[in-house]
Amino acid sequence: MKAKSVYISGAISGRNILSVRLEFGLCETKLREMGYKTVNPTRLCPAWLPWGLCMIIDIVALRFCDAICMLPGWEQSNGANIEYFFAKQFNCELLSM
């Protein structure tokens, strides 16, 4: 059986990027230990790309995932809310950490 792929979603913009990468990386490690393949958006886009372009890249990556994992505090993030909306449209399973 193929391992499910999980997109990690949470607040990124306006936060310390080192803290964000640590939070997403810890989630990624936990999910991999559970047998999932992961898509970590902090690894998809360089910091110099505009937010809108990163969102397009992220949504395309999400389209090929089986599930989305919402990190605590995602509700306050415009980007994570957009990802959540698209995950529902793509019938992704919802995971929480």
PDB file of N, CA and C in Angstrom:
ATOM      1  N   MET A   1       0.837  -1.193   0.000  1.00  0.00           N
ATOM      2  CA  MET A   1       0.000   0.000   0.000  1.00  0.00           C
ATOM      3  C   MET A   1       0.880   1.253   0.000  1.00  0.00           C
ATOM      4  N   LYS A   2       0.533   2.193  -0.833  1.00  0.00           N
ATOM      5  CA  LYS A   2       1.275   3.445  -0.961  1.00  0.00           C
ATOM      6  C   LYS A   2       1.069   4.321   0.282  1.00  0.00           C
ATOM      7  N   ALA A   3       2.155   4.927   0.766  1.00  0.00           N
ATOM      8  CA  ALA A   3       2.058   5.836   1.910  1.00  0.00           C
ATOM      9  C   ALA A   3       1.288   7.088   1.502  1.00  0.00           C
ATOM     10  N   LYS A   4       0.413   7.558   2.383  1.00  0.00           N
ATOM     11  CA  LYS A   4      -0.319   8.789   2.114  1.00  0.00           C
ATOM     12  C   LYS A   4       0.629   9.982   2.195  1.00  0.00           C
ATOM     13  N   SER A   5       0.396  10.955   1.334  1.00  0.00           N
ATOM     14  CA  SER A   5       1.179  12.192   1.392  1.00  0.00           C
ATOM     15  C   SER A   5       0.371  13.257   2.130  1.00  0.00           C
ATOM     16  N   VAL A   6       1.056  13.995   2.990  1.00  0.00           N
ATOM     17  CA  VAL A   6       0.420  14.997   3.839  1.00  0.00           C
ATOM     18  C   VAL A   6       1.086  16.353   3.633  1.00  0.00           C
ATOM     19  N   TYR A   7       0.275  17.352   3.361  1.00  0.00           N
ATOM     20  CA  TYR A   7       0.730  18.733   3.257  1.00  0.00           C
ATOM     21  C   TYR A   7       0.634  19.363   4.641  1.00  0.00           C
ATOM     22  N   ILE A   8       1.684  20.020   5.095  1.00  0.00           N
ATOM     23  CA  ILE A   8       1.694  20.665   6.410  1.00  0.00           C
ATOM     24  C   ILE A   8       1.304  22.130   6.231  1.00  0.00           C
ATOM     25  N   SER A   9       0.311  22.577   6.987  1.00  0.00           N
ATOM     26  CA  SER A   9      -0.199  23.941   6.858  1.00  0.00           C
ATOM     27  C   SER A   9      -0.190  24.639   8.211  1.00  0.00           C
ATOM     28  N   GLY A  10       0.213  25.898   8.189  1.00  0.00           N
ATOM     29  CA  GLY A  10       0.221  26.696   9.410  1.00  0.00           C
ATOM     30  C   GLY A  10       0.664  28.109   9.100  1.00  0.00           C
ATOM     31  N   ALA A  11       0.700  28.936  10.127  1.00  0.00           N
ATOM     32  CA  ALA A  11       1.097  30.331   9.964  1.00  0.00           C
ATOM     33  C   ALA A  11       2.596  30.424   9.662  1.00  0.00           C
ATOM     34  N   ILE A  12       2.931  31.192   8.630  1.00  0.00           N
ATOM     35  CA  ILE A  12       4.329  31.412   8.260  1.00  0.00           C
ATOM     36  C   ILE A  12       4.629  32.910   8.231  1.00  0.00           C
ATOM     37  N   SER A  13       3.859  33.665   7.472  1.00  0.00           N
ATOM     38  CA  SER A  13       4.113  35.100   7.280  1.00  0.00           C
ATOM     39  C   SER A  13       4.080  35.855   8.604  1.00  0.00           C
ATOM     40  N   GLY A  14       5.014  36.804   8.722  1.00  0.00           N
ATOM     41  CA  GLY A  14       5.038  37.659   9.906  1.00  0.00           C
ATOM     42  C   GLY A  14       5.652  37.022  11.131  1.00  0.00           C
ATOM     43  N   ARG A  15       6.165  35.818  10.994  1.00  0.00           N
ATOM     44  CA  ARG A  15       6.787  35.110  12.123  1.00  0.00           C
ATOM     45  C   ARG A  15       8.274  34.934  11.862  1.00  0.00           C
ATOM     46  N   ASN A  16       9.013  34.667  12.919  1.00  0.00           N
ATOM     47  CA  ASN A  16      10.438  34.382  12.798  1.00  0.00           C
ATOM     48  C   ASN A  16      10.612  33.105  11.991  1.00  0.00           C
ATOM     49  N   ILE A  17      11.326  33.196  10.862  1.00  0.00           N
ATOM     50  CA  ILE A  17      11.423  32.068   9.947  1.00  0.00           C
ATOM     51  C   ILE A  17      12.120  30.861  10.582  1.00  0.00           C
ATOM     52  N   LEU A  18      13.061  31.090  11.496  1.00  0.00           N
ATOM     53  CA  LEU A  18      13.718  29.961  12.156  1.00  0.00           C
ATOM     54  C   LEU A  18      12.740  29.201  13.045  1.00  0.00           C
ATOM     55  N   SER A  19      11.873  29.927  13.753  1.00  0.00           N
ATOM     56  CA  SER A  19      10.846  29.287  14.585  1.00  0.00           C
ATOM     57  C   SER A  19       9.851  28.518  13.723  1.00  0.00           C
ATOM     58  N   VAL A  20       9.480  29.125  12.601  1.00  0.00           N
ATOM     59  CA  VAL A  20       8.536  28.486  11.690  1.00  0.00           C
ATOM     60  C   VAL A  20       9.124  27.192  11.142  1.00  0.00           C
ATOM     61  N   ARG A  21      10.369  27.251  10.671  1.00  0.00           N
ATOM     62  CA  ARG A  21      11.013  26.050  10.118  1.00  0.00           C
ATOM     63  C   ARG A  21      11.149  24.956  11.165  1.00  0.00           C
ATOM     64  N   LEU A  22      11.430  25.334  12.406  1.00  0.00           N
ATOM     65  CA  LEU A  22      11.521  24.355  13.481  1.00  0.00           C
ATOM     66  C   LEU A  22      10.158  23.699  13.725  1.00  0.00           C
ATOM     67  N   GLU A  23       9.102  24.506  13.821  1.00  0.00           N
ATOM     68  CA  GLU A  23       7.749  23.978  14.053  1.00  0.00           C
ATOM     69  C   GLU A  23       7.316  23.039  12.929  1.00  0.00           C
ATOM     70  N   PHE A  24       7.498  23.462  11.696  1.00  0.00           N
ATOM     71  CA  PHE A  24       7.117  22.637  10.557  1.00  0.00           C
ATOM     72  C   PHE A  24       7.996  21.380  10.471  1.00  0.00           C
ATOM     73  N   GLY A  25       9.279  21.536  10.777  1.00  0.00           N
ATOM     74  CA  GLY A  25      10.194  20.393  10.749  1.00  0.00           C
ATOM     75  C   GLY A  25       9.855  19.338  11.791  1.00  0.00           C
ATOM     76  N   LEU A  26       9.470  19.769  12.985  1.00  0.00           N
ATOM     77  CA  LEU A  26       9.068  18.820  14.025  1.00  0.00           C
ATOM     78  C   LEU A  26       7.809  18.064  13.611  1.00  0.00           C
ATOM     79  N   CYS A  27       6.871  18.771  13.017  1.00  0.00           N
ATOM     80  CA  CYS A  27       5.646  18.134  12.520  1.00  0.00           C
ATOM     81  C   CYS A  27       5.993  17.135  11.424  1.00  0.00           C
ATOM     82  N   GLU A  28       6.870  17.542  10.526  1.00  0.00           N
ATOM     83  CA  GLU A  28       7.296  16.674   9.431  1.00  0.00           C
ATOM     84  C   GLU A  28       7.911  15.378   9.976  1.00  0.00           C
ATOM     85  N   THR A  29       8.748  15.498  10.981  1.00  0.00           N
ATOM     86  CA  THR A  29       9.380  14.322  11.592  1.00  0.00           C
ATOM     87  C   THR A  29       8.339  13.396  12.196  1.00  0.00           C
ATOM     88  N   LYS A  30       7.383  13.951  12.937  1.00  0.00           N
ATOM     89  CA  LYS A  30       6.328  13.137  13.554  1.00  0.00           C
ATOM     90  C   LYS A  30       5.506  12.409  12.497  1.00  0.00           C
ATOM     91  N   LEU A  31       5.134  13.125  11.450  1.00  0.00           N
ATOM     92  CA  LEU A  31       4.326  12.511  10.389  1.00  0.00           C
ATOM     93  C   LEU A  31       5.098  11.397   9.683  1.00  0.00           C
ATOM     94  N   ARG A  32       6.371  11.620   9.428  1.00  0.00           N
ATOM     95  CA  ARG A  32       7.181  10.582   8.781  1.00  0.00           C
ATOM     96  C   ARG A  32       7.316   9.355   9.673  1.00  0.00           C
ATOM     97  N   GLU A  33       7.455   9.570  10.978  1.00  0.00           N
ATOM     98  CA  GLU A  33       7.519   8.451  11.920  1.00  0.00           C
ATOM     99  C   GLU A  33       6.220   7.651  11.916  1.00  0.00           C
ATOM    100  N   MET A  34       5.121   8.311  11.558  1.00  0.00           N
ATOM    101  CA  MET A  34       3.813   7.651  11.480  1.00  0.00           C
ATOM    102  C   MET A  34       3.603   6.972  10.118  1.00  0.00           C
ATOM    103  N   GLY A  35       4.587   7.105   9.223  1.00  0.00           N
ATOM    104  CA  GLY A  35       4.516   6.432   7.938  1.00  0.00           C
ATOM    105  C   GLY A  35       4.033   7.273   6.777  1.00  0.00           C
ATOM    106  N   TYR A  36       3.834   8.569   6.992  1.00  0.00           N
ATOM    107  CA  TYR A  36       3.375   9.457   5.929  1.00  0.00           C
ATOM    108  C   TYR A  36       4.550  10.006   5.121  1.00  0.00           C
ATOM    109  N   LYS A  37       4.285  10.330   3.860  1.00  0.00           N
ATOM    110  CA  LYS A  37       5.175  11.182   3.075  1.00  0.00           C
ATOM    111  C   LYS A  37       4.727  12.602   3.369  1.00  0.00           C
ATOM    112  N   THR A  38       5.650  13.545   3.371  1.00  0.00           N
ATOM    113  CA  THR A  38       5.282  14.910   3.746  1.00  0.00           C
ATOM    114  C   THR A  38       5.634  15.924   2.671  1.00  0.00           C
ATOM    115  N   VAL A  39       4.840  16.984   2.648  1.00  0.00           N
ATOM    116  CA  VAL A  39       5.141  18.162   1.841  1.00  0.00           C
ATOM    117  C   VAL A  39       5.199  19.330   2.819  1.00  0.00           C
ATOM    118  N   ASN A  40       6.383  19.879   2.964  1.00  0.00           N
ATOM    119  CA  ASN A  40       6.625  20.968   3.899  1.00  0.00           C
ATOM    120  C   ASN A  40       6.782  22.267   3.102  1.00  0.00           C
ATOM    121  N   PRO A  41       5.809  23.188   3.201  1.00  0.00           N
ATOM    122  CA  PRO A  41       5.862  24.404   2.392  1.00  0.00           C
ATOM    123  C   PRO A  41       7.058  25.303   2.700  1.00  0.00           C
ATOM    124  N   THR A  42       7.665  25.154   3.869  1.00  0.00           N
ATOM    125  CA  THR A  42       8.841  25.973   4.169  1.00  0.00           C
ATOM    126  C   THR A  42      10.037  25.538   3.328  1.00  0.00           C
ATOM    127  N   ARG A  43       9.918  24.390   2.663  1.00  0.00           N
ATOM    128  CA  ARG A  43      10.984  23.910   1.786  1.00  0.00           C
ATOM    129  C   ARG A  43      10.660  24.164   0.302  1.00  0.00           C
ATOM    130  N   LEU A  44       9.448  24.614   0.005  1.00  0.00           N
ATOM    131  CA  LEU A  44       9.028  24.782  -1.391  1.00  0.00           C
ATOM    132  C   LEU A  44       9.438  26.109  -2.008  1.00  0.00           C
ATOM    133  N   CYS A  45       9.404  27.166  -1.239  1.00  0.00           N
ATOM    134  CA  CYS A  45       9.623  28.505  -1.795  1.00  0.00           C
ATOM    135  C   CYS A  45      10.771  29.214  -1.076  1.00  0.00           C
ATOM    136  N   PRO A  46      11.654  29.841  -1.847  1.00  0.00           N
ATOM    137  CA  PRO A  46      12.665  30.687  -1.206  1.00  0.00           C
ATOM    138  C   PRO A  46      12.014  31.927  -0.600  1.00  0.00           C
ATOM    139  N   ALA A  47      12.618  32.471   0.427  1.00  0.00           N
ATOM    140  CA  ALA A  47      12.042  33.602   1.165  1.00  0.00           C
ATOM    141  C   ALA A  47      11.839  34.844   0.301  1.00  0.00           C
ATOM    142  N   TRP A  48      12.573  34.982  -0.785  1.00  0.00           N
ATOM    143  CA  TRP A  48      12.472  36.187  -1.615  1.00  0.00           C
ATOM    144  C   TRP A  48      11.291  36.169  -2.586  1.00  0.00           C
ATOM    145  N   LEU A  49      10.636  35.012  -2.751  1.00  0.00           N
ATOM    146  CA  LEU A  49       9.481  34.967  -3.656  1.00  0.00           C
ATOM    147  C   LEU A  49       8.294  35.704  -3.041  1.00  0.00           C
ATOM    148  N   PRO A  50       7.499  36.391  -3.857  1.00  0.00           N
ATOM    149  CA  PRO A  50       6.310  37.067  -3.336  1.00  0.00           C
ATOM    150  C   PRO A  50       5.299  36.058  -2.763  1.00  0.00           C
ATOM    151  N   TRP A  51       4.553  36.521  -1.769  1.00  0.00           N
ATOM    152  CA  TRP A  51       3.589  35.667  -1.067  1.00  0.00           C
ATOM    153  C   TRP A  51       2.616  35.008  -2.043  1.00  0.00           C
ATOM    154  N   GLY A  52       2.065  35.760  -2.969  1.00  0.00           N
ATOM    155  CA  GLY A  52       1.078  35.212  -3.906  1.00  0.00           C
ATOM    156  C   GLY A  52       1.637  34.086  -4.754  1.00  0.00           C
ATOM    157  N   LEU A  53       2.854  34.232  -5.217  1.00  0.00           N
ATOM    158  CA  LEU A  53       3.483  33.184  -6.009  1.00  0.00           C
ATOM    159  C   LEU A  53       3.726  31.935  -5.161  1.00  0.00           C
ATOM    160  N   CYS A  54       4.148  32.141  -3.918  1.00  0.00           N
ATOM    161  CA  CYS A  54       4.325  30.995  -3.001  1.00  0.00           C
ATOM    162  C   CYS A  54       3.004  30.272  -2.781  1.00  0.00           C
ATOM    163  N   MET A  55       1.916  31.025  -2.654  1.00  0.00           N
ATOM    164  CA  MET A  55       0.613  30.388  -2.455  1.00  0.00           C
ATOM    165  C   MET A  55       0.234  29.531  -3.660  1.00  0.00           C
ATOM    166  N   ILE A  56       0.525  30.003  -4.854  1.00  0.00           N
ATOM    167  CA  ILE A  56       0.228  29.208  -6.051  1.00  0.00           C
ATOM    168  C   ILE A  56       1.027  27.911  -6.029  1.00  0.00           C
ATOM    169  N   ILE A  57       2.308  28.009  -5.733  1.00  0.00           N
ATOM    170  CA  ILE A  57       3.168  26.824  -5.655  1.00  0.00           C
ATOM    171  C   ILE A  57       2.646  25.868  -4.581  1.00  0.00           C
ATOM    172  N   ASP A  58       2.275  26.414  -3.434  1.00  0.00           N
ATOM    173  CA  ASP A  58       1.775  25.594  -2.323  1.00  0.00           C
ATOM    174  C   ASP A  58       0.476  24.875  -2.689  1.00  0.00           C
ATOM    175  N   ILE A  59      -0.446  25.569  -3.335  1.00  0.00           N
ATOM    176  CA  ILE A  59      -1.731  24.962  -3.702  1.00  0.00           C
ATOM    177  C   ILE A  59      -1.527  23.859  -4.735  1.00  0.00           C
ATOM    178  N   VAL A  60      -0.624  24.074  -5.668  1.00  0.00           N
ATOM    179  CA  VAL A  60      -0.323  23.019  -6.646  1.00  0.00           C
ATOM    180  C   VAL A  60       0.242  21.793  -5.919  1.00  0.00           C
ATOM    181  N   ALA A  61       1.139  22.002  -4.969  1.00  0.00           N
ATOM    182  CA  ALA A  61       1.699  20.882  -4.198  1.00  0.00           C
ATOM    183  C   ALA A  61       0.604  20.183  -3.387  1.00  0.00           C
ATOM    184  N   LEU A  62      -0.272  20.965  -2.773  1.00  0.00           N
ATOM    185  CA  LEU A  62      -1.383  20.414  -1.990  1.00  0.00           C
ATOM    186  C   LEU A  62      -2.289  19.544  -2.852  1.00  0.00           C
ATOM    187  N   ARG A  63      -2.475  19.921  -4.098  1.00  0.00           N
ATOM    188  CA  ARG A  63      -3.372  19.181  -5.011  1.00  0.00           C
ATOM    189  C   ARG A  63      -2.971  17.720  -5.147  1.00  0.00           C
ATOM    190  N   PHE A  64      -1.702  17.428  -4.978  1.00  0.00           N
ATOM    191  CA  PHE A  64      -1.212  16.064  -5.146  1.00  0.00           C
ATOM    192  C   PHE A  64      -1.066  15.318  -3.817  1.00  0.00           C
ATOM    193  N   CYS A  65      -1.616  15.889  -2.736  1.00  0.00           N
ATOM    194  CA  CYS A  65      -1.549  15.254  -1.416  1.00  0.00           C
ATOM    195  C   CYS A  65      -2.873  14.577  -1.067  1.00  0.00           C
ATOM    196  N   ASP A  66      -2.778  13.581  -0.202  1.00  0.00           N
ATOM    197  CA  ASP A  66      -3.956  12.853   0.263  1.00  0.00           C
ATOM    198  C   ASP A  66      -4.582  13.503   1.491  1.00  0.00           C
ATOM    199  N   ALA A  67      -3.771  14.263   2.233  1.00  0.00           N
ATOM    200  CA  ALA A  67      -4.234  14.829   3.498  1.00  0.00           C
ATOM    201  C   ALA A  67      -3.544  16.165   3.742  1.00  0.00           C
ATOM    202  N   ILE A  68      -4.109  16.922   4.682  1.00  0.00           N
ATOM    203  CA  ILE A  68      -3.503  18.168   5.134  1.00  0.00           C
ATOM    204  C   ILE A  68      -3.430  18.126   6.649  1.00  0.00           C
ATOM    205  N   CYS A  69      -2.315  18.573   7.191  1.00  0.00           N
ATOM    206  CA  CYS A  69      -2.134  18.629   8.641  1.00  0.00           C
ATOM    207  C   CYS A  69      -2.089  20.094   9.054  1.00  0.00           C
ATOM    208  N   MET A  70      -3.053  20.506   9.838  1.00  0.00           N
ATOM    209  CA  MET A  70      -3.171  21.894  10.270  1.00  0.00           C
ATOM    210  C   MET A  70      -2.473  22.072  11.617  1.00  0.00           C
ATOM    211  N   LEU A  71      -1.478  22.951  11.645  1.00  0.00           N
ATOM    212  CA  LEU A  71      -0.746  23.231  12.879  1.00  0.00           C
ATOM    213  C   LEU A  71      -1.530  24.190  13.760  1.00  0.00           C
ATOM    214  N   PRO A  72      -1.287  24.157  15.067  1.00  0.00           N
ATOM    215  CA  PRO A  72      -1.992  25.071  15.976  1.00  0.00           C
ATOM    216  C   PRO A  72      -1.826  26.530  15.544  1.00  0.00           C
ATOM    217  N   GLY A  73      -2.906  27.280  15.618  1.00  0.00           N
ATOM    218  CA  GLY A  73      -2.891  28.692  15.270  1.00  0.00           C
ATOM    219  C   GLY A  73      -3.126  28.973  13.797  1.00  0.00           C
ATOM    220  N   TRP A  74      -3.396  27.940  13.011  1.00  0.00           N
ATOM    221  CA  TRP A  74      -3.573  28.129  11.568  1.00  0.00           C
ATOM    222  C   TRP A  74      -4.739  29.054  11.241  1.00  0.00           C
ATOM    223  N   GLU A  75      -5.710  29.107  12.139  1.00  0.00           N
ATOM    224  CA  GLU A  75      -6.911  29.895  11.880  1.00  0.00           C
ATOM    225  C   GLU A  75      -6.610  31.390  11.716  1.00  0.00           C
ATOM    226  N   GLN A  76      -5.506  31.866  12.290  1.00  0.00           N
ATOM    227  CA  GLN A  76      -5.136  33.275  12.206  1.00  0.00           C
ATOM    228  C   GLN A  76      -4.285  33.584  10.967  1.00  0.00           C
ATOM    229  N   SER A  77      -4.046  32.602  10.130  1.00  0.00           N
ATOM    230  CA  SER A  77      -3.195  32.774   8.950  1.00  0.00           C
ATOM    231  C   SER A  77      -4.033  32.811   7.679  1.00  0.00           C
ATOM    232  N   ASN A  78      -3.897  33.881   6.904  1.00  0.00           N
ATOM    233  CA  ASN A  78      -4.615  33.967   5.627  1.00  0.00           C
ATOM    234  C   ASN A  78      -4.216  32.816   4.707  1.00  0.00           C
ATOM    235  N   GLY A  79      -2.913  32.552   4.612  1.00  0.00           N
ATOM    236  CA  GLY A  79      -2.438  31.482   3.737  1.00  0.00           C
ATOM    237  C   GLY A  79      -2.946  30.117   4.154  1.00  0.00           C
ATOM    238  N   ALA A  80      -2.910  29.818   5.446  1.00  0.00           N
ATOM    239  CA  ALA A  80      -3.386  28.519   5.931  1.00  0.00           C
ATOM    240  C   ALA A  80      -4.891  28.368   5.713  1.00  0.00           C
ATOM    241  N   ASN A  81      -5.634  29.460   5.834  1.00  0.00           N
ATOM    242  CA  ASN A  81      -7.072  29.402   5.550  1.00  0.00           C
ATOM    243  C   ASN A  81      -7.332  29.098   4.079  1.00  0.00           C
ATOM    244  N   ILE A  82      -6.537  29.676   3.203  1.00  0.00           N
ATOM    245  CA  ILE A  82      -6.657  29.379   1.775  1.00  0.00           C
ATOM    246  C   ILE A  82      -6.330  27.910   1.522  1.00  0.00           C
ATOM    247  N   GLU A  83      -5.257  27.420   2.137  1.00  0.00           N
ATOM    248  CA  GLU A  83      -4.876  26.014   1.980  1.00  0.00           C
ATOM    249  C   GLU A  83      -5.968  25.088   2.503  1.00  0.00           C
ATOM    250  N   TYR A  84      -6.561  25.443   3.630  1.00  0.00           N
ATOM    251  CA  TYR A  84      -7.651  24.647   4.202  1.00  0.00           C
ATOM    252  C   TYR A  84      -8.846  24.596   3.239  1.00  0.00           C
ATOM    253  N   PHE A  85      -9.195  25.748   2.667  1.00  0.00           N
ATOM    254  CA  PHE A  85     -10.290  25.805   1.698  1.00  0.00           C
ATOM    255  C   PHE A  85     -10.026  24.859   0.522  1.00  0.00           C
ATOM    256  N   PHE A  86      -8.825  24.946  -0.046  1.00  0.00           N
ATOM    257  CA  PHE A  86      -8.507  24.100  -1.196  1.00  0.00           C
ATOM    258  C   PHE A  86      -8.431  22.623  -0.792  1.00  0.00           C
ATOM    259  N   ALA A  87      -7.928  22.335   0.385  1.00  0.00           N
ATOM    260  CA  ALA A  87      -7.866  20.939   0.848  1.00  0.00           C
ATOM    261  C   ALA A  87      -9.263  20.333   0.889  1.00  0.00           C
ATOM    262  N   LYS A  88     -10.250  21.116   1.336  1.00  0.00           N
ATOM    263  CA  LYS A  88     -11.630  20.625   1.341  1.00  0.00           C
ATOM    264  C   LYS A  88     -12.117  20.383  -0.083  1.00  0.00           C
ATOM    265  N   GLN A  89     -11.782  21.283  -1.012  1.00  0.00           N
ATOM    266  CA  GLN A  89     -12.189  21.117  -2.407  1.00  0.00           C
ATOM    267  C   GLN A  89     -11.552  19.874  -3.029  1.00  0.00           C
ATOM    268  N   PHE A  90     -10.327  19.564  -2.601  1.00  0.00           N
ATOM    269  CA  PHE A  90      -9.594  18.408  -3.125  1.00  0.00           C
ATOM    270  C   PHE A  90      -9.917  17.115  -2.375  1.00  0.00           C
ATOM    271  N   ASN A  91     -10.848  17.191  -1.397  1.00  0.00           N
ATOM    272  CA  ASN A  91     -11.239  16.034  -0.576  1.00  0.00           C
ATOM    273  C   ASN A  91     -10.078  15.429   0.193  1.00  0.00           C
ATOM    274  N   CYS A  92      -9.190  16.289   0.692  1.00  0.00           N
ATOM    275  CA  CYS A  92      -8.066  15.828   1.512  1.00  0.00           C
ATOM    276  C   CYS A  92      -8.562  15.444   2.905  1.00  0.00           C
ATOM    277  N   GLU A  93      -7.961  14.426   3.450  1.00  0.00           N
ATOM    278  CA  GLU A  93      -8.201  14.053   4.844  1.00  0.00           C
ATOM    279  C   GLU A  93      -7.618  15.159   5.715  1.00  0.00           C
ATOM    280  N   LEU A  94      -8.268  15.470   6.831  1.00  0.00           N
ATOM    281  CA  LEU A  94      -7.800  16.508   7.740  1.00  0.00           C
ATOM    282  C   LEU A  94      -7.120  15.887   8.950  1.00  0.00           C
ATOM    283  N   LEU A  95      -5.869  16.268   9.171  1.00  0.00           N
ATOM    284  CA  LEU A  95      -5.113  15.837  10.346  1.00  0.00           C
ATOM    285  C   LEU A  95      -4.788  17.066  11.190  1.00  0.00           C
ATOM    286  N   SER A  96      -4.646  16.880  12.487  1.00  0.00           N
ATOM    287  CA  SER A  96      -4.258  17.982  13.387  1.00  0.00           C
ATOM    288  C   SER A  96      -3.070  17.552  14.233  1.00  0.00           C
ATOM    289  N   MET A  97      -2.251  18.501  14.572  1.00  0.00           N
ATOM    290  CA  MET A  97      -1.111  18.249  15.475  1.00  0.00           C
ATOM    291  C   MET A  97      -1.308  19.041  16.740  1.00  0.00           C
TER     292      MET A  97
END
